[in-house]
Short mmCIF file of C-alpha atoms in Angstrom, two decimals:
data_model
loop_
_atom_site.label_atom_id
_atom_site.label_comp_id
_atom_site.label_asym_id
_atom_site.label_seq_id
_atom_site.Cartn_x
_atom_site.Cartn_y
_atom_site.Cartn_z
CA UNK A 29 -28.41 -0.77 76.59
CA UNK A 30 -30.25 -2.64 73.88
CA UNK A 31 -30.23 -6.39 74.04
CA UNK A 32 -27.31 -7.82 72.08
CA UNK A 33 -29.41 -9.81 69.69
CA UNK A 34 -32.73 -8.92 68.06
CA UNK A 35 -35.56 -11.44 67.87
CA UNK A 36 -34.64 -12.02 64.24
CA UNK A 37 -31.03 -12.73 65.24
CA UNK A 38 -32.12 -15.25 67.87
CA UNK A 39 -34.40 -16.98 65.40
CA UNK A 40 -31.49 -17.19 62.92
CA UNK A 41 -29.23 -18.66 65.60
CA UNK A 42 -31.82 -21.27 66.55
CA UNK A 43 -32.42 -22.17 62.91
CA UNK A 44 -28.68 -22.56 62.33
CA UNK A 45 -28.29 -24.88 65.31
CA UNK A 46 -31.28 -26.91 64.15
CA UNK A 47 -29.94 -27.16 60.59
CA UNK A 48 -26.43 -28.14 61.69
CA UNK A 49 -27.79 -30.80 64.08
CA UNK A 50 -30.06 -32.43 61.51
CA UNK A 51 -27.35 -32.31 58.85
CA UNK A 52 -24.70 -33.79 61.15
CA UNK A 53 -26.96 -36.71 62.11
CA UNK A 54 -27.77 -37.46 58.47
CA UNK A 55 -24.11 -37.16 57.53
CA UNK A 56 -23.01 -39.65 60.20
CA UNK A 57 -25.61 -42.16 58.99
CA UNK A 58 -24.78 -41.59 55.34
CA UNK A 59 -21.05 -40.96 55.68
CA UNK A 60 -20.19 -44.03 57.75
CA UNK A 61 -21.01 -46.65 55.09
CA UNK A 62 -19.42 -44.50 52.37
CA UNK A 63 -16.25 -44.03 54.42
CA UNK A 64 -16.17 -47.74 55.31
CA UNK A 65 -16.52 -48.73 51.69
CA UNK A 66 -13.83 -46.23 50.62
CA UNK A 67 -11.50 -47.50 53.33
CA UNK A 68 -11.88 -51.21 52.49
CA UNK A 69 -12.66 -51.50 48.80
CA UNK A 70 -10.24 -52.52 46.06
CA UNK A 71 -12.78 -51.58 43.43
CA UNK A 72 -11.82 -49.41 40.49
CA UNK A 73 -14.65 -47.10 41.60
CA UNK A 74 -12.73 -46.06 44.70
CA UNK A 75 -10.99 -43.19 42.89
CA UNK A 76 -14.08 -41.71 41.18
CA UNK A 77 -16.28 -42.03 44.28
CA UNK A 78 -13.60 -40.52 46.51
CA UNK A 79 -13.19 -37.63 44.07
CA UNK A 80 -16.94 -37.08 43.90
CA UNK A 81 -17.23 -36.94 47.69
CA UNK A 82 -14.33 -34.46 47.91
CA UNK A 83 -15.68 -32.11 45.20
CA UNK A 84 -17.36 -29.67 47.62
CA UNK A 85 -13.95 -28.93 49.18
CA UNK A 86 -12.69 -27.59 45.88
CA UNK A 87 -15.79 -26.11 44.24
CA UNK A 88 -16.92 -22.59 45.07
CA UNK A 89 -20.23 -22.74 46.98
CA UNK A 90 -21.76 -20.64 44.21
CA UNK A 91 -21.29 -23.55 41.77
CA UNK A 92 -23.04 -25.93 44.15
CA UNK A 93 -25.76 -23.40 44.92
CA UNK A 94 -26.37 -22.63 41.27
CA UNK A 95 -26.61 -26.28 40.23
CA UNK A 96 -28.80 -27.12 43.22
CA UNK A 97 -31.12 -24.26 42.33
CA UNK A 98 -31.36 -25.46 38.74
CA UNK A 99 -31.60 -29.23 39.36
CA UNK A 100 -33.89 -29.03 42.41
CA UNK A 101 -36.11 -26.41 40.77
CA UNK A 102 -39.45 -27.26 39.13
CA UNK A 103 -37.84 -27.66 35.69
CA UNK A 104 -34.79 -29.59 36.90
CA UNK A 105 -34.48 -33.39 36.93
CA UNK A 106 -34.54 -33.75 40.72
CA UNK A 107 -37.28 -31.14 41.00
CA UNK A 108 -39.43 -33.16 38.58
CA UNK A 109 -38.79 -36.27 40.65
CA UNK A 110 -39.68 -34.63 44.00
CA UNK A 111 -42.84 -33.21 42.44
CA UNK A 112 -43.82 -36.61 41.05
CA UNK A 113 -43.35 -38.03 44.54
CA UNK A 114 -45.66 -35.34 45.90
CA UNK A 115 -42.88 -33.64 47.86
CA UNK A 116 -43.05 -30.35 45.99
CA UNK A 117 -39.82 -28.54 45.16
CA UNK A 118 -36.97 -28.16 47.63
CA UNK A 119 -35.52 -24.65 47.14
CA UNK A 120 -36.80 -22.11 49.69
CA UNK A 121 -37.55 -24.84 52.25
CA UNK A 122 -35.75 -26.12 55.33
CA UNK A 123 -35.56 -29.56 53.71
CA UNK A 124 -33.87 -27.97 50.71
CA UNK A 125 -31.22 -26.43 52.97
CA UNK A 126 -30.68 -29.82 54.59
CA UNK A 127 -30.10 -31.46 51.21
CA UNK A 128 -27.72 -28.69 50.12
CA UNK A 129 -25.80 -28.78 53.41
CA UNK A 130 -25.46 -32.57 53.38
CA UNK A 131 -23.78 -32.39 49.98
CA UNK A 132 -21.69 -29.39 50.99
CA UNK A 133 -20.40 -30.91 54.26
CA UNK A 134 -20.12 -34.54 53.13
CA UNK A 135 -16.31 -34.62 52.69
CA UNK A 136 -15.80 -33.13 56.15
CA UNK A 137 -17.46 -36.18 57.65
CA UNK A 138 -16.40 -38.92 55.23
CA UNK A 139 -12.69 -38.11 55.17
CA UNK A 140 -11.99 -38.25 58.94
CA UNK A 141 -14.01 -41.47 59.14
CA UNK A 142 -12.19 -42.98 56.19
CA UNK A 143 -8.83 -42.11 57.76
CA UNK A 144 -9.92 -43.66 61.05
CA UNK A 145 -11.11 -46.87 59.36
CA UNK A 146 -7.92 -47.14 57.31
CA UNK A 147 -5.80 -46.71 60.44
CA UNK A 148 -7.49 -49.68 62.07
CA UNK A 149 -6.32 -52.02 59.32
CA UNK A 150 -7.24 -55.66 58.70
CA UNK A 151 -5.79 -57.22 61.82
CA UNK A 152 -8.48 -56.45 64.49
CA UNK A 153 -11.18 -57.64 62.09
CA UNK A 154 -9.34 -60.90 61.42
CA UNK A 155 -9.03 -61.47 65.15
CA UNK A 156 -12.72 -60.77 65.59
CA UNK A 157 -13.51 -63.24 62.81
CA UNK A 158 -11.47 -65.99 64.48
CA UNK A 159 -13.55 -65.31 67.59
CA UNK A 160 -16.61 -65.98 65.41
CA UNK A 161 -17.90 -62.45 65.42
CA UNK A 162 -20.17 -61.72 62.46
CA UNK A 163 -18.97 -58.80 60.26
CA UNK A 164 -21.77 -56.62 61.66
CA UNK A 165 -20.92 -57.59 65.22
CA UNK A 166 -17.25 -56.90 64.54
CA UNK A 167 -18.12 -53.48 63.13
CA UNK A 168 -20.09 -52.43 66.20
CA UNK A 169 -17.89 -53.96 68.90
CA UNK A 170 -14.44 -53.54 67.33
CA UNK A 171 -14.42 -50.87 64.62
CA UNK A 172 -16.68 -48.28 66.26
CA UNK A 173 -14.74 -48.08 69.55
CA UNK A 174 -11.42 -47.97 67.73
CA UNK A 175 -12.63 -45.27 65.35
CA UNK A 176 -14.07 -43.08 68.12
CA UNK A 177 -11.62 -40.19 67.61
CA UNK A 178 -12.50 -40.24 63.91
CA UNK A 179 -16.21 -40.02 64.70
CA UNK A 180 -15.58 -37.16 67.10
CA UNK A 181 -13.63 -35.22 64.47
CA UNK A 182 -16.24 -35.98 61.81
CA UNK A 183 -19.10 -34.82 64.04
CA UNK A 184 -17.41 -31.58 65.04
CA UNK A 185 -16.27 -30.74 61.51
CA UNK A 186 -19.63 -31.64 59.95
CA UNK A 187 -21.50 -29.48 62.45
CA UNK A 188 -19.10 -26.55 62.29
CA UNK A 189 -18.86 -26.57 58.52
CA UNK A 190 -22.64 -26.47 58.21
CA UNK A 191 -22.82 -23.54 60.62
CA UNK A 192 -20.23 -21.75 58.50
CA UNK A 193 -22.10 -22.31 55.25
CA UNK A 194 -23.12 -19.25 53.28
CA UNK A 195 -23.01 -19.38 49.51
CA UNK A 196 -25.22 -22.43 49.04
CA UNK A 197 -27.80 -21.20 51.55
CA UNK A 198 -27.87 -17.77 49.96
CA UNK A 199 -28.56 -19.26 46.55
CA UNK A 200 -31.24 -21.82 47.40
CA UNK A 201 -32.63 -20.40 50.65
CA UNK A 202 -34.57 -17.33 49.60
CA UNK A 203 -33.84 -15.64 52.94
CA UNK A 204 -37.12 -16.61 54.65
CA UNK A 205 -37.32 -15.85 58.40
CA UNK A 206 -37.49 -18.99 60.57
CA UNK A 207 -37.15 -21.26 57.53
CA UNK A 208 -33.99 -20.46 55.64
CA UNK A 209 -32.48 -17.31 57.16
CA UNK A 210 -29.45 -18.70 58.99
CA UNK A 211 -26.85 -16.72 60.94
CA UNK A 212 -24.42 -16.23 58.06
CA UNK A 213 -27.18 -14.77 55.87
CA UNK A 214 -28.45 -12.63 58.75
CA UNK A 215 -24.94 -11.18 59.21
CA UNK A 216 -24.75 -10.46 55.50
CA UNK A 217 -28.10 -8.64 55.66
CA UNK A 218 -26.98 -6.57 58.64
CA UNK A 219 -23.80 -5.54 56.83
CA UNK A 220 -25.69 -4.68 53.64
CA UNK A 221 -28.23 -2.65 55.60
CA UNK A 222 -25.36 -0.82 57.33
CA UNK A 223 -26.46 -2.21 60.74
CA UNK A 224 -22.87 -2.67 61.77
CA UNK A 225 -23.47 -3.00 65.54
CA UNK A 226 -25.72 -6.01 65.11
CA UNK A 227 -23.40 -7.44 62.48
CA UNK A 228 -20.55 -7.13 64.98
CA UNK A 229 -22.36 -9.01 67.75
CA UNK A 230 -23.30 -11.91 65.52
CA UNK A 231 -19.91 -12.00 63.80
CA UNK A 232 -18.01 -11.92 67.08
CA UNK A 233 -20.25 -14.75 68.25
CA UNK A 234 -19.31 -16.76 65.17
CA UNK A 235 -15.59 -16.14 65.70
CA UNK A 236 -15.87 -17.30 69.30
CA UNK A 237 -17.89 -20.35 68.29
CA UNK A 238 -15.42 -21.35 65.59
CA UNK A 239 -12.48 -20.93 67.96
CA UNK A 240 -14.11 -23.04 70.67
CA UNK A 241 -14.98 -25.76 68.18
CA UNK A 242 -11.43 -25.98 66.87
CA UNK A 243 -10.05 -25.78 70.40
CA UNK A 244 -12.23 -28.73 71.36
CA UNK A 245 -11.09 -30.59 68.27
CA UNK A 246 -7.39 -30.09 68.95
CA UNK A 247 -7.66 -30.73 72.71
CA UNK A 248 -9.66 -33.94 72.32
CA UNK A 249 -7.39 -35.28 69.58
CA UNK A 250 -3.91 -34.32 70.75
CA UNK A 251 -1.39 -35.42 68.14
CA UNK A 252 -1.94 -38.20 65.66
CA UNK A 253 -1.56 -41.80 66.59
CA UNK A 254 1.14 -43.43 64.56
CA UNK A 255 -0.33 -46.57 63.09
CA UNK B 10 12.61 -26.50 32.55
CA UNK B 11 9.94 -25.70 35.08
CA UNK B 12 12.18 -23.08 36.58
CA UNK B 13 12.67 -21.45 33.23
CA UNK B 14 8.92 -21.28 32.72
CA UNK B 15 8.57 -19.84 36.20
CA UNK B 16 11.07 -17.09 35.43
CA UNK B 17 9.34 -16.36 32.18
CA UNK B 18 5.98 -16.19 33.92
CA UNK B 19 7.18 -13.82 36.61
CA UNK B 20 8.98 -11.70 34.03
CA UNK B 21 5.81 -11.40 31.96
CA UNK B 22 3.78 -10.36 35.00
CA UNK B 23 6.37 -7.73 35.89
CA UNK B 24 6.41 -6.51 32.32
CA UNK B 25 2.65 -6.17 32.15
CA UNK B 26 2.41 -4.28 35.44
CA UNK B 27 5.29 -2.00 34.49
CA UNK B 28 3.85 -1.04 31.11
CA UNK B 29 2.59 2.56 30.94
CA UNK B 30 -1.03 3.15 31.89
CA UNK B 31 -3.57 3.07 29.11
CA UNK B 32 -5.41 6.13 27.89
CA UNK B 33 -7.27 6.12 31.18
CA UNK B 34 -9.06 3.71 33.41
CA UNK B 35 -12.24 4.13 35.41
CA UNK B 36 -13.43 1.57 37.93
CA UNK B 37 -17.21 1.66 38.24
CA UNK B 38 -19.42 0.11 40.91
CA UNK B 39 -22.72 -0.60 39.16
CA UNK B 40 -26.06 -1.48 40.77
CA UNK B 41 -27.10 -5.00 39.74
CA UNK B 42 -30.27 -3.82 37.98
CA UNK B 43 -28.22 -1.59 35.67
CA UNK B 44 -25.96 -4.42 34.49
CA UNK B 45 -27.24 -4.84 30.93
CA UNK B 46 -27.49 -1.14 29.99
CA UNK B 47 -24.11 -0.37 31.57
CA UNK B 48 -22.37 -3.05 29.55
CA UNK B 49 -23.66 -1.45 26.37
CA UNK B 50 -22.89 2.10 27.59
CA UNK B 51 -19.37 1.11 28.67
CA UNK B 52 -18.64 -0.39 25.26
CA UNK B 53 -19.88 2.78 23.53
CA UNK B 54 -17.93 4.92 26.01
CA UNK B 55 -14.71 3.03 25.33
CA UNK B 56 -15.19 3.40 21.61
CA UNK B 57 -16.00 7.10 21.85
CA UNK B 58 -13.24 8.13 24.27
CA UNK B 59 -10.56 5.42 24.25
CA UNK B 60 -10.80 5.18 28.02
CA UNK B 61 -11.19 1.77 29.62
CA UNK B 62 -14.12 1.11 32.01
CA UNK B 63 -13.86 -1.71 34.59
CA UNK B 64 -17.34 -2.68 35.78
CA UNK B 65 -18.21 -4.34 39.09
CA UNK B 66 -21.84 -5.33 39.57
CA UNK B 67 -23.51 -5.81 42.94
CA UNK B 68 -25.69 -4.56 45.75
CA UNK B 69 -25.52 -0.89 46.61
CA UNK B 70 -25.25 -1.50 50.39
CA UNK B 71 -22.20 -3.67 49.83
CA UNK B 72 -20.61 -1.04 47.61
CA UNK B 73 -21.15 1.52 50.36
CA UNK B 74 -19.30 -0.65 52.89
CA UNK B 75 -16.50 -1.30 50.42
CA UNK B 76 -16.12 2.35 49.43
CA UNK B 77 -15.99 3.42 53.09
CA UNK B 78 -13.25 0.84 53.55
CA UNK B 79 -11.04 1.95 50.71
CA UNK B 80 -12.34 0.07 47.67
CA UNK B 81 -10.74 1.34 44.46
CA UNK B 82 -13.97 2.59 42.81
CA UNK B 83 -14.04 5.89 40.94
CA UNK B 84 -17.73 6.11 40.17
CA UNK B 85 -20.79 4.67 41.91
CA UNK B 86 -23.98 4.02 39.95
CA UNK B 87 -26.31 3.25 42.85
CA UNK B 88 -29.70 1.57 42.86
CA UNK B 89 -31.08 4.33 45.06
CA UNK B 90 -30.63 8.02 45.85
CA UNK B 91 -30.00 7.51 49.58
CA UNK B 92 -26.57 5.88 49.39
CA UNK B 93 -24.94 8.50 47.12
CA UNK B 94 -26.45 11.25 49.32
CA UNK B 95 -25.04 9.57 52.42
CA UNK B 96 -21.59 9.31 50.84
CA UNK B 97 -21.84 12.96 49.88
CA UNK B 98 -22.65 13.98 53.47
CA UNK B 99 -19.66 11.97 54.64
CA UNK B 100 -17.33 13.80 52.22
CA UNK B 101 -16.58 10.65 50.26
CA UNK B 102 -17.58 12.18 46.93
CA UNK B 103 -16.62 15.05 44.67
CA UNK B 104 -19.07 17.79 45.76
CA UNK B 105 -21.76 18.59 43.23
CA UNK B 106 -21.16 15.49 41.14
CA UNK B 107 -24.33 13.66 42.21
CA UNK B 108 -27.14 13.31 39.66
CA UNK B 109 -30.03 10.99 38.78
CA UNK B 110 -28.94 8.86 35.84
CA UNK B 111 -32.08 6.73 35.62
CA UNK B 112 -35.46 6.20 37.20
CA UNK B 113 -36.18 2.53 37.55
CA UNK B 114 -39.37 0.76 36.62
CA UNK B 115 -40.76 -2.12 38.62
CA UNK B 116 -42.22 -5.12 36.82
CA UNK B 117 -44.04 -8.23 37.95
CA UNK B 118 -42.52 -10.97 35.82
CA UNK B 119 -42.89 -14.69 35.22
CA UNK B 120 -40.66 -16.88 33.08
CA UNK B 121 -43.78 -18.54 31.67
CA UNK B 122 -45.68 -16.92 28.80
CA UNK B 123 -48.99 -17.08 30.70
CA UNK B 124 -47.65 -16.59 34.25
CA UNK B 125 -48.60 -12.92 34.60
CA UNK B 126 -51.49 -11.08 32.95
CA UNK B 127 -51.11 -7.50 31.70
CA UNK B 128 -53.16 -6.05 34.59
CA UNK B 129 -51.44 -7.95 37.41
CA UNK B 130 -54.70 -9.66 38.39
CA UNK B 131 -52.65 -12.77 39.18
CA UNK B 132 -51.70 -11.11 42.49
CA UNK B 133 -55.35 -11.01 43.60
CA UNK B 134 -56.03 -14.60 42.59
CA UNK B 135 -52.98 -15.68 44.58
CA UNK B 136 -52.64 -19.00 42.75
CA UNK B 137 -48.89 -19.27 43.28
CA UNK B 138 -46.59 -20.63 45.95
CA UNK B 139 -43.67 -18.23 45.85
CA UNK B 140 -43.35 -14.58 44.94
CA UNK B 141 -39.75 -13.41 44.69
CA UNK B 142 -38.81 -9.90 45.78
CA UNK B 143 -35.46 -8.27 46.49
CA UNK B 144 -34.88 -7.87 50.24
CA UNK B 145 -36.88 -4.67 50.93
CA UNK B 146 -34.48 -3.60 53.67
CA UNK B 147 -31.59 -3.63 51.20
CA UNK B 148 -32.90 -3.07 47.71
CA UNK B 149 -35.03 -0.15 46.46
CA UNK B 150 -36.86 -2.46 44.05
CA UNK B 151 -37.78 -4.68 46.97
CA UNK B 152 -39.06 -1.68 48.94
CA UNK B 153 -41.07 -0.55 45.90
CA UNK B 154 -42.57 -4.05 45.57
CA UNK B 155 -43.70 -3.98 49.20
CA UNK B 156 -45.19 -0.48 48.74
CA UNK B 157 -47.08 -1.68 45.67
CA UNK B 158 -48.59 -4.65 47.49
CA UNK B 159 -49.56 -2.38 50.40
CA UNK B 160 -51.28 0.03 48.04
CA UNK B 161 -53.18 -2.87 46.47
CA UNK B 162 -54.15 -4.09 49.96
CA UNK B 163 -52.53 -7.45 49.32
CA UNK B 164 -49.47 -7.39 51.56
CA UNK B 165 -50.79 -9.54 54.39
CA UNK B 166 -52.15 -12.12 51.94
CA UNK B 167 -48.96 -12.38 49.91
CA UNK B 168 -46.24 -11.80 52.49
CA UNK B 169 -46.10 -15.46 53.59
CA UNK B 170 -45.23 -16.35 50.00
CA UNK B 171 -42.22 -14.03 49.82
CA UNK B 172 -38.84 -15.41 48.93
CA UNK B 173 -36.12 -12.80 49.08
CA UNK B 174 -33.16 -12.34 46.81
CA UNK B 175 -30.16 -10.58 48.24
CA UNK B 176 -30.30 -8.20 45.32
CA UNK B 177 -32.36 -7.78 42.19
CA UNK B 178 -30.10 -10.09 40.14
CA UNK B 179 -30.64 -12.98 42.51
CA UNK B 180 -34.37 -12.26 42.59
CA UNK B 181 -34.44 -12.54 38.81
CA UNK B 182 -32.57 -15.84 39.05
CA UNK B 183 -35.23 -17.28 41.41
CA UNK B 184 -37.95 -16.48 38.86
CA UNK B 185 -35.95 -17.36 35.74
CA UNK B 186 -35.22 -20.87 37.07
CA UNK B 187 -38.92 -21.34 37.85
CA UNK B 188 -38.30 -21.81 41.57
CA UNK B 189 -40.58 -18.84 42.19
CA UNK B 190 -43.56 -18.65 39.81
CA UNK B 191 -43.34 -14.87 39.65
CA UNK B 192 -41.49 -11.97 41.15
CA UNK B 193 -41.01 -8.21 41.29
CA UNK B 194 -37.85 -7.28 39.47
CA UNK B 195 -36.42 -4.37 37.51
CA UNK B 196 -37.93 -3.88 34.07
CA UNK B 197 -34.37 -3.45 32.74
CA UNK B 198 -33.64 -7.10 33.47
CA UNK B 199 -36.24 -8.42 31.06
CA UNK B 200 -36.48 -5.51 28.67
CA UNK B 201 -34.34 -4.79 25.65
CA UNK B 202 -34.94 -2.85 22.45
CA UNK B 203 -38.15 -1.49 23.97
CA UNK B 204 -39.94 -4.79 24.58
CA UNK B 205 -40.20 -7.66 27.06
CA UNK B 206 -37.64 -10.27 26.03
CA UNK B 207 -39.31 -13.43 27.34
CA UNK B 208 -41.99 -14.70 29.68
CA UNK B 209 -44.90 -12.48 30.73
CA UNK B 210 -45.01 -9.26 32.67
CA UNK B 211 -47.10 -6.54 34.27
CA UNK B 212 -45.32 -3.19 34.28
CA UNK B 213 -46.29 -1.69 37.63
CA UNK B 214 -47.88 1.79 37.23
CA UNK B 215 -45.76 4.61 38.68
CA UNK B 216 -48.47 5.74 41.12
CA UNK B 217 -48.29 2.51 43.13
CA UNK B 218 -44.88 3.27 44.63
CA UNK B 219 -42.44 6.11 45.13
CA UNK B 220 -40.13 6.65 42.14
CA UNK B 221 -36.97 4.53 42.18
CA UNK B 222 -34.39 7.26 41.66
CA UNK B 223 -30.98 5.90 40.85
CA UNK B 224 -28.18 8.37 41.49
CA UNK B 225 -24.61 8.37 40.30
CA UNK B 226 -21.71 10.06 42.03
CA UNK B 227 -18.03 10.70 41.39
CA UNK B 228 -16.08 9.38 44.36
CA UNK B 229 -13.53 11.58 46.13
CA UNK B 230 -10.47 9.58 45.09
CA UNK B 231 -11.35 10.04 41.41
CA UNK B 232 -11.43 13.83 41.31
CA UNK B 233 -8.25 13.94 39.20
CA UNK B 234 -9.07 10.90 37.08
CA UNK B 235 -9.95 12.16 33.58
CA UNK B 236 -11.52 8.82 32.60
CA UNK B 237 -13.91 8.99 35.58
CA UNK B 238 -14.87 12.58 34.84
CA UNK B 239 -15.39 11.64 31.18
CA UNK B 240 -17.67 8.74 32.13
CA UNK B 241 -19.87 10.98 34.29
CA UNK B 242 -20.13 13.34 31.32
CA UNK B 243 -20.88 10.49 28.94
CA UNK B 244 -23.73 9.22 31.15
CA UNK B 245 -25.46 12.58 30.64
CA UNK B 246 -25.07 12.45 26.84
CA UNK B 247 -27.95 11.84 24.45
CA UNK B 248 -26.33 8.62 23.26
CA UNK B 249 -26.25 7.16 26.78
CA UNK B 250 -29.76 8.41 27.54
CA UNK B 251 -31.12 6.64 24.48
CA UNK B 252 -29.58 3.36 25.63
CA UNK B 253 -30.89 3.85 29.17
CA UNK B 254 -34.39 4.47 27.83
CA UNK B 255 -34.31 1.44 25.56
CA UNK B 256 -33.82 -0.73 28.64
CA UNK B 257 -37.04 0.53 30.17
CA UNK B 258 -35.85 3.31 32.48
CA UNK B 259 -37.32 6.77 32.49
CA UNK B 260 -35.39 9.95 33.23
#
């Protein structure tokens, strides 16, 4: 029997894992302050910023992919900026996929974190303040432990959603082996080329992966705490 | 109030689906490279016959999978000759209906006026970062591009610069947005009224790759659909052939 996965399949799997890992780390760093601000602010900007963050949930990936291709391209505003900075242009590169995926998966990280921060409320922070903890100290020693389930959910969803990405990658990736050809694109290629056996193995792998991820999510976070 | 609107809405949907069928309807799966000519041909066809043509554009491999799984297409205008032949062998077509409706021309194109010279020397100089091609495994134009580069002895030099579109439409998009400086696409995408519409191009000579035969076929489910049969006939008419030629295909 042939091996289940070709070398190209394995390289796509590795690339996908690498992409999802990098994106999840960036999202946790970027999403935490955004979620914190959204959870605490009384600013009039809360609505617009929250809506902006949530846009990728509603928009078809083709819209994101198309605008990323145009704005990141050599004639687009961001493309001109990255060229001026000596970074070149982002489409067709791994870095470009990272940028696209960060935008695409942002709400899946920010929203669980925001919910977790909101559930904590003012009280623990006030107590920490009376114990003379600085705001930063209070954040690390009070908020982070209390928001742990939120971080877990955010990490799992951010990772899984990036693995499941297709439309954006297809439009700005250029299908380059070892650089931008992720599993979802590889499956698409197999199906288009009528290589149904290989498509089946990769697709079944994705189904199993998605199920295990969601199983982990629901087992680790059984029921919602009532605040 | 809302409920009344709801009732009205549902009633109007029911009414529209219950109304008698129009003169005739043909659902056509069209290869992405044939998008522009087919839009013109379909409009002419509707005017000439009164039948209505629904066009779906996409990659031929995807159409194959959809047709094998019960997609409601009556006619397939493929980007190659292999897929219609395969469908024919698998008894998914009306026997004897297959014919070559166009022979595609490959072009090296850049969105910039000075991006490509008329002899394609730019390929030898190699002063570009990305060359867009359609995935050669999937798209005949991609395969023809690879053959051309092999014949010119440039494939190993240029291959690392490949970016691949899933089909020829996406490949065009990569070049049109400037993300790839140049790319091999279908002449029909940048050709209208017998000239290049914008940018710069090298029309690849026919002897550098095997001919890109694009075959059409009447699918089995449409054998009693007069609109589908009429469309196949119309594609062979002089009027349709003139349009096809004006978009840079040969026959």
